PDB file of C-alpha atoms in Angstrom:
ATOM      1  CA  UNK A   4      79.637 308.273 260.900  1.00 86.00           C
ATOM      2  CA  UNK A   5      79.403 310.996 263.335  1.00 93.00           C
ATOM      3  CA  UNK A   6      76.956 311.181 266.347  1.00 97.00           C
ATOM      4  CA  UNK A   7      74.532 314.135 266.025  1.00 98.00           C
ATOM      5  CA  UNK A   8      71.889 314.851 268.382  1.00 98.00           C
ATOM      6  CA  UNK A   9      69.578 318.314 269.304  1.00 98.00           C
ATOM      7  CA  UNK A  10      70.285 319.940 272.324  1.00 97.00           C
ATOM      8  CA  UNK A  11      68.302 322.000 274.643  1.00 94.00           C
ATOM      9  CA  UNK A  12      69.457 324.337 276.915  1.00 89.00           C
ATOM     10  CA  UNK A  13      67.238 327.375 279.030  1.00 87.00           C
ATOM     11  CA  UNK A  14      65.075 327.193 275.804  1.00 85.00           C
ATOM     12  CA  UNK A  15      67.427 327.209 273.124  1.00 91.00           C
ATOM     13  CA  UNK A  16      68.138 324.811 270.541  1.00 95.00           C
ATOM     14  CA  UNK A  17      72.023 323.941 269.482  1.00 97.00           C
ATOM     15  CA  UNK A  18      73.425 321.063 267.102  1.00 98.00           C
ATOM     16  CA  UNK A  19      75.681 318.411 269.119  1.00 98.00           C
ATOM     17  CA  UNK A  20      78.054 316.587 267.580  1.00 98.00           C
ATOM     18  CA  UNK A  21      80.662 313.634 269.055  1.00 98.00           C
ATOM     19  CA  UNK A  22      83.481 312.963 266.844  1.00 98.00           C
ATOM     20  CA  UNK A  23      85.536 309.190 267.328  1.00 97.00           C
ATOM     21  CA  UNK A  24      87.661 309.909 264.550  1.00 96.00           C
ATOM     22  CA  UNK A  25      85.123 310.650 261.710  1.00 96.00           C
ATOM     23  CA  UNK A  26      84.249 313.932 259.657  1.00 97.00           C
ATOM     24  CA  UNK A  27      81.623 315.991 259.549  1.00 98.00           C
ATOM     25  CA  UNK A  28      80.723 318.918 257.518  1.00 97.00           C
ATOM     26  CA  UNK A  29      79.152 322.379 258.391  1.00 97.00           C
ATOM     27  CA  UNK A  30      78.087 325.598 256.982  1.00 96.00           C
ATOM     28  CA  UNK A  31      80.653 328.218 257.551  1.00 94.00           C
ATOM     29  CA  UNK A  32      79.917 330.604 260.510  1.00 93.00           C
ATOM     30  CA  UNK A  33      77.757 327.566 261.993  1.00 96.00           C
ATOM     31  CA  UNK A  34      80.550 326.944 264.578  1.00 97.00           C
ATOM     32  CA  UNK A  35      79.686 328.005 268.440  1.00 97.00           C
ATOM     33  CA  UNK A  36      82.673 326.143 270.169  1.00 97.00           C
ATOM     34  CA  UNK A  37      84.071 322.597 270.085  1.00 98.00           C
ATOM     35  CA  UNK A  38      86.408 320.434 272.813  1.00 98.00           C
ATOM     36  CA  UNK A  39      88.782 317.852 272.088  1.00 98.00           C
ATOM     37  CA  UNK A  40      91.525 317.033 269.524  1.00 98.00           C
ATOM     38  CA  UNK A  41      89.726 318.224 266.322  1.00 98.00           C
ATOM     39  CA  UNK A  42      91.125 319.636 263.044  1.00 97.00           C
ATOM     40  CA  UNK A  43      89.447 322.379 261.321  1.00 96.00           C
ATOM     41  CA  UNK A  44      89.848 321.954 257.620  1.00 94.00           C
ATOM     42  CA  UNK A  45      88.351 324.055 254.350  1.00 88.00           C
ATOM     43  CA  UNK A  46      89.171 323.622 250.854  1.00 78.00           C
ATOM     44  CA  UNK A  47      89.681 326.245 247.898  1.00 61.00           C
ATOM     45  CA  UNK A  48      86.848 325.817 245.895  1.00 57.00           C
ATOM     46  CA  UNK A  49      87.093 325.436 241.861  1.00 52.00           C
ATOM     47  CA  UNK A  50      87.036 328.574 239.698  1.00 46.00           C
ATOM     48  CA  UNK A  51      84.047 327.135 238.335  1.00 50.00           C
ATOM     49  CA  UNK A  52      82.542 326.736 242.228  1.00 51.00           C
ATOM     50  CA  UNK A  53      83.639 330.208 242.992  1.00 48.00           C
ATOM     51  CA  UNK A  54      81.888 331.780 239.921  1.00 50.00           C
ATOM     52  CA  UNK A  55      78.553 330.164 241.076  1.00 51.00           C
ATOM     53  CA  UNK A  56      79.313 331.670 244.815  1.00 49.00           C
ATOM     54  CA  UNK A  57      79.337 335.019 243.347  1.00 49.00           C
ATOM     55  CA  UNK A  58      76.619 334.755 241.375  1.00 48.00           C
ATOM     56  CA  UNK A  59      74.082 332.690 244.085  1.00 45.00           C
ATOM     57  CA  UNK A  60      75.048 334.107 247.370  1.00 50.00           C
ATOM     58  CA  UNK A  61      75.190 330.911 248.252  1.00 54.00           C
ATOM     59  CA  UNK A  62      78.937 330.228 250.824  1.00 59.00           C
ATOM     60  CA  UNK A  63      81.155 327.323 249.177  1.00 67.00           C
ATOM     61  CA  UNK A  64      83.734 327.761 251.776  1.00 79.00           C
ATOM     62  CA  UNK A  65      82.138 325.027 253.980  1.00 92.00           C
ATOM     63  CA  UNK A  66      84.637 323.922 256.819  1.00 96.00           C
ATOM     64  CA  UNK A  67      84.976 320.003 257.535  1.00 97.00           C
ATOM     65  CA  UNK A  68      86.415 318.950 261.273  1.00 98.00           C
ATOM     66  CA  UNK A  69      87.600 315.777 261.360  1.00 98.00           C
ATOM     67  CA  UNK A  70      89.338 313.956 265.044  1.00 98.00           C
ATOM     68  CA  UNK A  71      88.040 313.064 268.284  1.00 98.00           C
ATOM     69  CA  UNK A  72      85.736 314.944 270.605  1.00 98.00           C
ATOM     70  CA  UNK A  73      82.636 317.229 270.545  1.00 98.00           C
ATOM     71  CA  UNK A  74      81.496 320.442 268.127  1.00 98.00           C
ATOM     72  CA  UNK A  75      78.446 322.733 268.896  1.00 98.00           C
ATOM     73  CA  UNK A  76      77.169 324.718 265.586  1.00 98.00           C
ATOM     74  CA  UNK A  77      73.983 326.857 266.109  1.00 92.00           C
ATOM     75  CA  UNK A  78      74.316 330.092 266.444  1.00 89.00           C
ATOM     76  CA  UNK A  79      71.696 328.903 269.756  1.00 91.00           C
ATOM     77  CA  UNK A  80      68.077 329.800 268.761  1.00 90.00           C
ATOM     78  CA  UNK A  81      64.828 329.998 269.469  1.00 87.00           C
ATOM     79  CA  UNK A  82      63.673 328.275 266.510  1.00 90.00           C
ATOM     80  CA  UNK A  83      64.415 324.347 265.450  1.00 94.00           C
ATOM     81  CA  UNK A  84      66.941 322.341 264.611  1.00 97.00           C
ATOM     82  CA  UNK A  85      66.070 318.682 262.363  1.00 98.00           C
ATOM     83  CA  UNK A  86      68.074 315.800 261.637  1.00 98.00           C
ATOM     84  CA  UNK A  87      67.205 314.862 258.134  1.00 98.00           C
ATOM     85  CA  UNK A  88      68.423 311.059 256.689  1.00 96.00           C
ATOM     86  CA  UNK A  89      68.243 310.884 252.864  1.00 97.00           C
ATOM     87  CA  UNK A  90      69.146 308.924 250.356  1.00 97.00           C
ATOM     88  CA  UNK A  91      69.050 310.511 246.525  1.00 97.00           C
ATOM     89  CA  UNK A  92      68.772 314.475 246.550  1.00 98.00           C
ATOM     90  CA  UNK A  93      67.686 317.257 248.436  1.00 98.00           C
ATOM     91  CA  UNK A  94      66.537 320.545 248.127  1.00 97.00           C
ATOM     92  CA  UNK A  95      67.182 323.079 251.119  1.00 97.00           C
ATOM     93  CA  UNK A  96      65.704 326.465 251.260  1.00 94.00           C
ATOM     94  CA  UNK A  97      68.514 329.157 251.394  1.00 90.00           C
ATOM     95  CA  UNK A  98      69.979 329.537 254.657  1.00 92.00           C
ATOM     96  CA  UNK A  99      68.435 326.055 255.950  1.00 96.00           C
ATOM     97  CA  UNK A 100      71.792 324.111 255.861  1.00 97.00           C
ATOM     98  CA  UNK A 101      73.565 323.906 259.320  1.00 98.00           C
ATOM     99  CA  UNK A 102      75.827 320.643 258.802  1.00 98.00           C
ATOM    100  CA  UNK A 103      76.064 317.137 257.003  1.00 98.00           C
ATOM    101  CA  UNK A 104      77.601 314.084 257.403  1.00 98.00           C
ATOM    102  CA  UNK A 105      81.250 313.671 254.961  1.00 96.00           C
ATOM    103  CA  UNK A 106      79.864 311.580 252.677  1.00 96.00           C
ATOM    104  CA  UNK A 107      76.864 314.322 251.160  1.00 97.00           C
ATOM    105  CA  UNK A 108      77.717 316.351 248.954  1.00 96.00           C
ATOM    106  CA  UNK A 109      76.805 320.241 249.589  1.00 95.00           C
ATOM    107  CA  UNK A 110      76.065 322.140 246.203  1.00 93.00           C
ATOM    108  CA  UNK A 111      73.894 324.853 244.777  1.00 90.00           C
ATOM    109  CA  UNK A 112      70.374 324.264 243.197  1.00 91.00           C
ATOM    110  CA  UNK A 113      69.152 326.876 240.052  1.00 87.00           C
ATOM    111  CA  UNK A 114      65.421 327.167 240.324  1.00 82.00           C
ATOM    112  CA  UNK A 115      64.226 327.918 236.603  1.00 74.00           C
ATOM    113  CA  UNK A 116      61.800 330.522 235.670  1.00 60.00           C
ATOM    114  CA  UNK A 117      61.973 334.461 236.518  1.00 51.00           C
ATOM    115  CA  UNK A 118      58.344 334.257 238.804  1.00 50.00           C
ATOM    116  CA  UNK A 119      61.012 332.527 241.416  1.00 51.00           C
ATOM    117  CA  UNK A 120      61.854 335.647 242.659  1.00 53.00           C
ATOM    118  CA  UNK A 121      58.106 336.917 242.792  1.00 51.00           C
ATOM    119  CA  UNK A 122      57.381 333.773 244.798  1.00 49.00           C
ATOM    120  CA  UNK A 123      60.557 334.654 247.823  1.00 52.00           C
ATOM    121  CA  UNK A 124      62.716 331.589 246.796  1.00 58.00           C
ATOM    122  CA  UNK A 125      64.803 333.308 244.741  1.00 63.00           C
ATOM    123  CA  UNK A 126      67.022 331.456 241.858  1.00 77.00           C
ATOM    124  CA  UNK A 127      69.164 329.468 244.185  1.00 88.00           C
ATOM    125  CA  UNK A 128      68.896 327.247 246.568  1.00 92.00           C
ATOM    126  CA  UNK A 129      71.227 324.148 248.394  1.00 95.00           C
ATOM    127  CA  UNK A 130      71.552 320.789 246.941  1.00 96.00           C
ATOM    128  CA  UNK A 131      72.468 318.269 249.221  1.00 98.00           C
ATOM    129  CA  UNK A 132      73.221 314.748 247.961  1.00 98.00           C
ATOM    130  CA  UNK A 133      73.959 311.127 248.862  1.00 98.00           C
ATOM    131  CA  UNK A 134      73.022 309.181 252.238  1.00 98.00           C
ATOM    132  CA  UNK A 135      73.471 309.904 255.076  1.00 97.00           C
ATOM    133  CA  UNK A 136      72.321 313.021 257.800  1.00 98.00           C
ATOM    134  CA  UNK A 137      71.957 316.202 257.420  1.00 98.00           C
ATOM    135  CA  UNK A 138      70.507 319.124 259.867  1.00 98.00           C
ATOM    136  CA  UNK A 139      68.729 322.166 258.924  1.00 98.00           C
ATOM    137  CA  UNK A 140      67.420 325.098 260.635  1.00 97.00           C
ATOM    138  CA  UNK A 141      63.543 326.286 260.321  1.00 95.00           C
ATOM    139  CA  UNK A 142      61.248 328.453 262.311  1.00 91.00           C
ATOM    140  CA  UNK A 143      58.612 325.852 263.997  1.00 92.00           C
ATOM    141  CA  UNK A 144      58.314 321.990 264.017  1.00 93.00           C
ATOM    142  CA  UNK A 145      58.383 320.260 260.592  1.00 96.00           C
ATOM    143  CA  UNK A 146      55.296 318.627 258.844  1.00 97.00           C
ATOM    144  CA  UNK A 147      55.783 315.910 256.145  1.00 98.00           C
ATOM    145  CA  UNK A 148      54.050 315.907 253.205  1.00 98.00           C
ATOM    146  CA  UNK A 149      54.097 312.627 250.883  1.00 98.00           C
ATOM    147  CA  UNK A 150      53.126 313.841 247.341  1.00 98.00           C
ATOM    148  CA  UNK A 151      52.028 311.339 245.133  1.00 98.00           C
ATOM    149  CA  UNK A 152      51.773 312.375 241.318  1.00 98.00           C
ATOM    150  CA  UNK A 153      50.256 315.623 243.236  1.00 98.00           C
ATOM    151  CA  UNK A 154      49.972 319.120 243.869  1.00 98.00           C
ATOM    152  CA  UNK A 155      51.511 321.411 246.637  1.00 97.00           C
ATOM    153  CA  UNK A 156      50.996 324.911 246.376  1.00 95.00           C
ATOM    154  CA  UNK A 157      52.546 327.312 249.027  1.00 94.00           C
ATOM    155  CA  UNK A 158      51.683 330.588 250.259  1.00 91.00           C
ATOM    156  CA  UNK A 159      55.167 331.348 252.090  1.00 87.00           C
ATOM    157  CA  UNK A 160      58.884 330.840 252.307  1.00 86.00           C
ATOM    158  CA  UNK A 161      58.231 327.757 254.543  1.00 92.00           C
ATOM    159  CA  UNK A 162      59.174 324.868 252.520  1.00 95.00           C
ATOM    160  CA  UNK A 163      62.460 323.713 254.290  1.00 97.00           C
ATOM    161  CA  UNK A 164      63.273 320.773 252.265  1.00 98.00           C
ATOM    162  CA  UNK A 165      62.320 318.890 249.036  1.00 98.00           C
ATOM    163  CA  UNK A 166      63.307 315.689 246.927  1.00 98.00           C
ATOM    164  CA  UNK A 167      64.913 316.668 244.350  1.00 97.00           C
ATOM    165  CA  UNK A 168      62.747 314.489 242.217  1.00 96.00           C
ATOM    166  CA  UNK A 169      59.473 317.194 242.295  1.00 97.00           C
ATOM    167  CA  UNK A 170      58.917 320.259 240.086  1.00 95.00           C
ATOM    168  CA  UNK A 171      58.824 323.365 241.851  1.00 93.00           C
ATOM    169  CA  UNK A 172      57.773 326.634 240.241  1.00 90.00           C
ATOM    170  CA  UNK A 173      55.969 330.100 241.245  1.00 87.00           C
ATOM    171  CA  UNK A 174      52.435 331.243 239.666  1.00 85.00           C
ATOM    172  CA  UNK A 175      50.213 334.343 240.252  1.00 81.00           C
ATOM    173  CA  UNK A 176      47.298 332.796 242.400  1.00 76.00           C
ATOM    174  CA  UNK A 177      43.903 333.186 240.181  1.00 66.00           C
ATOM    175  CA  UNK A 178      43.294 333.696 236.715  1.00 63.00           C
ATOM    176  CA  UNK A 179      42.120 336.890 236.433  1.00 57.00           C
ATOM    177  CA  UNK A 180      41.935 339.968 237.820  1.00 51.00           C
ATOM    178  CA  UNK A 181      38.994 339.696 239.982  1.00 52.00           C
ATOM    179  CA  UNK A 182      39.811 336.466 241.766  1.00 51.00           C
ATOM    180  CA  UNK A 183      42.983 337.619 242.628  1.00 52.00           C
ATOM    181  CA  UNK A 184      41.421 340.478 243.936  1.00 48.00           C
ATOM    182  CA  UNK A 185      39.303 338.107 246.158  1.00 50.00           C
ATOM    183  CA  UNK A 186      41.739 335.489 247.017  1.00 49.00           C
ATOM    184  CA  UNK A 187      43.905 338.291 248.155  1.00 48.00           C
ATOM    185  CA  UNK A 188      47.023 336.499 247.254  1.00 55.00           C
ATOM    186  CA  UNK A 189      50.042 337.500 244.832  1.00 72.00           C
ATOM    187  CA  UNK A 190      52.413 334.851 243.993  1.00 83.00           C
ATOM    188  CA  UNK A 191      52.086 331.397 244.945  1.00 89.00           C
ATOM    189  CA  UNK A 192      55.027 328.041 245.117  1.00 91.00           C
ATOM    190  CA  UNK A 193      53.910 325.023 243.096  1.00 94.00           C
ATOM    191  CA  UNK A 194      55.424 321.726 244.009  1.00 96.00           C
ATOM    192  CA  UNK A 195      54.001 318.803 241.808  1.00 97.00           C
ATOM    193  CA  UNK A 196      55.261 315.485 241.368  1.00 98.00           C
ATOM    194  CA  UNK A 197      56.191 312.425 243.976  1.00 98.00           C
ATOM    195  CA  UNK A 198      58.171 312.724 246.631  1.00 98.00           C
ATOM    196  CA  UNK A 199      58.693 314.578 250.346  1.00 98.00           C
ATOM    197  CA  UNK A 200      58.321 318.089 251.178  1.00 98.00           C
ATOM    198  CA  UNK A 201      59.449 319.235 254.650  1.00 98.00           C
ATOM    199  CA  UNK A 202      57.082 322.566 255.675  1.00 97.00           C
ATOM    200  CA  UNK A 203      57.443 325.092 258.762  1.00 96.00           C
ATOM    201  CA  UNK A 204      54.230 325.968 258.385  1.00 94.00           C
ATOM    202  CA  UNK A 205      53.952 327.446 262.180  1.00 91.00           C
ATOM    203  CA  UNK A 206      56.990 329.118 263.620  1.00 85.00           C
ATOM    204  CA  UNK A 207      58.219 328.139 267.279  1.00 80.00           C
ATOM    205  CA  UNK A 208      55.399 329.636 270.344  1.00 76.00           C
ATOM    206  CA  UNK A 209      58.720 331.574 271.344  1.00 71.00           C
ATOM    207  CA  UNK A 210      59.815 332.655 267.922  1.00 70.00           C
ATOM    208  CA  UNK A 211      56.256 334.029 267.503  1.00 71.00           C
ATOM    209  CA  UNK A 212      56.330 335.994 271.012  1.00 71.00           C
ATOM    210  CA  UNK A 213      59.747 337.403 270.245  1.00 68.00           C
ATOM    211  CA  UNK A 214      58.340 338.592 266.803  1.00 68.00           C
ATOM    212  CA  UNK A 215      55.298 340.085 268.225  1.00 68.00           C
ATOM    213  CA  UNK A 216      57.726 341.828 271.139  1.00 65.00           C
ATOM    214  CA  UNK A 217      59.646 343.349 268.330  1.00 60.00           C
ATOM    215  CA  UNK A 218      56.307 344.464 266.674  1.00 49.00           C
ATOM    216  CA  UNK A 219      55.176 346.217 269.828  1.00 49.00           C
ATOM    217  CA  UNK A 220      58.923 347.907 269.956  1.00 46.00           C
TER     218      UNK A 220
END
């Protein structure tokens, strides 16, 4: 199994990996530069895979690099990287994936319902599945919250991971006009059941003063 660890450098976060003769999976685009005898591999996907791709978004042209030595994926950022270990299913949000070990397998997840667009999650999302690690990008620190036979509901596109296991839907917040009106919120994400959900509910202290710099811009 390949050795994955966070690194830091003048502020900015990157994914290390050391090979010893092992695999290891990424998005694609996730590479920043790698040393050492390792092969660069990616597969044609199945007509049935490619169909999906065009009708997700979602990339199934996922590179694996396989040898000895060490890969940096990023792009570098201001934000957070996470080293996830399951064991079962996954959920990602879109565009949380950064890399996996081999032995999960990367996949696309339909949400069901139309209000999945109202509530910014859109119909897809990533699957990941099996044991193992896998690393995903988010905005700010993650916060783990154990449901059990519960309720989650989400004001945001800041869930970054879920068991599969849990039912996630979107709702209008309120059940009438009025309190919707004085809740002063639109759509809302649901997530009931048992299981883990991984939130980003505050961004990274720099991510926050680079948005506000842009703001003032």
């Amino acid at each position: 199994m390949a050795d994955i660890e966070i690194v830091d450098a003048e502020g900015m976060k990157m994914v290390k990996v050391i090979l010893s003769g092992d695999s290891i999976r990424s998005e694609s685009g996730a590479l920043h530069y790698m040393k050492g005898d390792i092969e660069m591999q990616t597969k044609a996907p199945s007509v049935g895979g490619f169909l999906k791709s065009m009708v997700s978004g979602e990339d199934i042209f996922r590179p694996t690099y396989k040898g000895k030595g060490e890969i940096y994926f990023g792009p570098p950022t201001l934000g957070e990287y996470h080293i996830l270990e399951i064991e079962g299913e996954m959920i990602l949000d879109q565009g949380a994936y950064i890399c996996s070990d081999i032995d999960i397998e990367v996949g696309i997840f339909r949400n069901k319902g139309m209000s999945m667009i109202a509530g910014g999650e859109g119909f897809f999302q990533t699957s990941v599945k099996g044991k193992g690690n896998v690393v995903v990008h988010s905005q700010g620190p993650l916060q783990v919250i154990h449901l059990e036979n519960d309720t989650l509901t989400i004001d945001g596109s800041f869930a970054v991971a879920r068991d599969a296991s849990l039912q996630f839907t979107s709702k209008m917040l309120g059940k009438n006009a009025l309190s919707k009106i004085a809740g002063g919120e639109g759509f809302v994400n649901v997530i009931r059941g048992t299981g883990r959900v991984y939130l980003a509910p505050v961004p990274n202290k720099l991510m926050t003063l680079m948005n506000r710099f842009r703001v003032i811009e």
